[in-house]
């Protein structure tokens, strides 16, 4: 079974009501549901195989580390406002 701590949105500019709505809509307070919907456990097992450049640094728990990286990526993908400082700015050409 996976860690049951609520998933972190990081620092946002969302109001408390908007954050609560987003947390409900994306199951951030129910990580087991979030993980199942995003197939995090299967993906973590695959990703836990360290790349050659990662083997040097090692990991005490590669699967848990992979799960956290995947969760963070999935949260940022589903909820772009969860990481306003890392959002890619998109501009349209004037031409």
GROMACS .gro file of C-alpha atoms in nm:
model
   95
    1UNK     CA    1   0.000   0.000   0.000
    2UNK     CA    2   0.122   0.349  -0.079
    3UNK     CA    3   0.178   0.644   0.151
    4UNK     CA    4  -0.156   0.797   0.249
    5UNK     CA    5  -0.041   1.157   0.310
    6UNK     CA    6  -0.235   1.415   0.104
    7UNK     CA    7  -0.051   1.514  -0.213
    8UNK     CA    8   0.118   1.854  -0.207
    9UNK     CA    9   0.023   2.129  -0.451
   10UNK     CA   10   0.319   2.338  -0.347
   11UNK     CA   11   0.291   2.714  -0.319
   12UNK     CA   12   0.005   2.847  -0.529
   13UNK     CA   13  -0.186   3.167  -0.577
   14UNK     CA   14  -0.517   2.980  -0.544
   15UNK     CA   15  -0.778   3.088  -0.292
   16UNK     CA   16  -0.852   2.839  -0.015
   17UNK     CA   17  -1.189   2.757  -0.177
   18UNK     CA   18  -1.035   2.705  -0.519
   19UNK     CA   19  -0.760   2.486  -0.375
   20UNK     CA   20  -1.019   2.277  -0.189
   21UNK     CA   21  -1.220   2.236  -0.512
   22UNK     CA   22  -0.910   2.129  -0.705
   23UNK     CA   23  -0.802   1.890  -0.428
   24UNK     CA   24  -1.146   1.720  -0.446
   25UNK     CA   25  -1.156   1.714  -0.827
   26UNK     CA   26  -0.811   1.554  -0.856
   27UNK     CA   27  -0.822   1.324  -0.549
   28UNK     CA   28  -0.522   1.494  -0.391
   29UNK     CA   29  -0.644   1.404  -0.042
   30UNK     CA   30  -0.690   1.043  -0.151
   31UNK     CA   31  -0.350   0.945  -0.291
   32UNK     CA   32  -0.454   0.581  -0.335
   33UNK     CA   33  -0.729   0.694  -0.579
   34UNK     CA   34  -0.491   0.939  -0.752
   35UNK     CA   35  -0.228   0.663  -0.784
   36UNK     CA   36  -0.475   0.411  -0.922
   37UNK     CA   37  -0.617   0.655  -1.178
   38UNK     CA   38  -0.266   0.747  -1.296
   39UNK     CA   39  -0.124   0.391  -1.275
   40UNK     CA   40   0.151   0.523  -1.047
   41UNK     CA   41   0.235   0.187  -0.884
   42UNK     CA   42   0.306   0.010  -1.215
   43UNK     CA   43   0.495   0.308  -1.352
   44UNK     CA   44   0.699   0.338  -1.030
   45UNK     CA   45   0.806  -0.027  -1.051
   46UNK     CA   46   0.927   0.033  -1.407
   47UNK     CA   47   1.094   0.365  -1.322
   48UNK     CA   48   1.260   0.221  -1.011
   49UNK     CA   49   1.520   0.057  -1.237
   50UNK     CA   50   1.792   0.317  -1.201
   51UNK     CA   51   1.957   0.460  -1.510
   52UNK     CA   52   2.334   0.417  -1.538
   53UNK     CA   53   2.395   0.780  -1.437
   54UNK     CA   54   2.167   0.731  -1.132
   55UNK     CA   55   2.341   0.415  -1.012
   56UNK     CA   56   2.639   0.615  -0.885
   57UNK     CA   57   2.422   0.819  -0.650
   58UNK     CA   58   2.212   0.519  -0.554
   59UNK     CA   59   1.881   0.524  -0.370
   60UNK     CA   60   1.766   0.377  -0.039
   61UNK     CA   61   1.424   0.301  -0.193
   62UNK     CA   62   1.418   0.348  -0.572
   63UNK     CA   63   1.049   0.254  -0.600
   64UNK     CA   64   0.935   0.505  -0.336
   65UNK     CA   65   1.155   0.770  -0.497
   66UNK     CA   66   1.009   0.693  -0.841
   67UNK     CA   67   0.654   0.706  -0.701
   68UNK     CA   68   0.710   1.055  -0.558
   69UNK     CA   69   0.866   1.183  -0.881
   70UNK     CA   70   0.577   1.042  -1.085
   71UNK     CA   71   0.315   1.182  -0.848
   72UNK     CA   72   0.474   1.526  -0.862
   73UNK     CA   73   0.485   1.512  -1.241
   74UNK     CA   74   0.123   1.397  -1.262
   75UNK     CA   75   0.005   1.673  -1.027
   76UNK     CA   76   0.189   1.937  -1.230
   77UNK     CA   77   0.043   1.795  -1.553
   78UNK     CA   78  -0.316   1.777  -1.423
   79UNK     CA   79  -0.301   2.106  -1.230
   80UNK     CA   80  -0.066   2.354  -1.400
   81UNK     CA   81  -0.140   2.619  -1.136
   82UNK     CA   82   0.019   2.390  -0.876
   83UNK     CA   83   0.363   2.516  -0.969
   84UNK     CA   84   0.330   2.870  -1.101
   85UNK     CA   85   0.705   2.927  -1.085
   86UNK     CA   86   0.769   2.635  -1.324
   87UNK     CA   87   0.495   2.701  -1.579
   88UNK     CA   88   0.606   2.740  -1.938
   89UNK     CA   89   0.501   3.073  -2.081
   90UNK     CA   90   0.323   3.036  -2.414
   91UNK     CA   91   0.322   3.332  -2.650
   92UNK     CA   92   0.143   3.376  -2.976
   93UNK     CA   93   0.314   3.529  -3.274
   94UNK     CA   94   0.200   3.876  -3.382
   95UNK     CA   95   0.270   3.780  -3.743
   0.00000   0.00000   0.00000
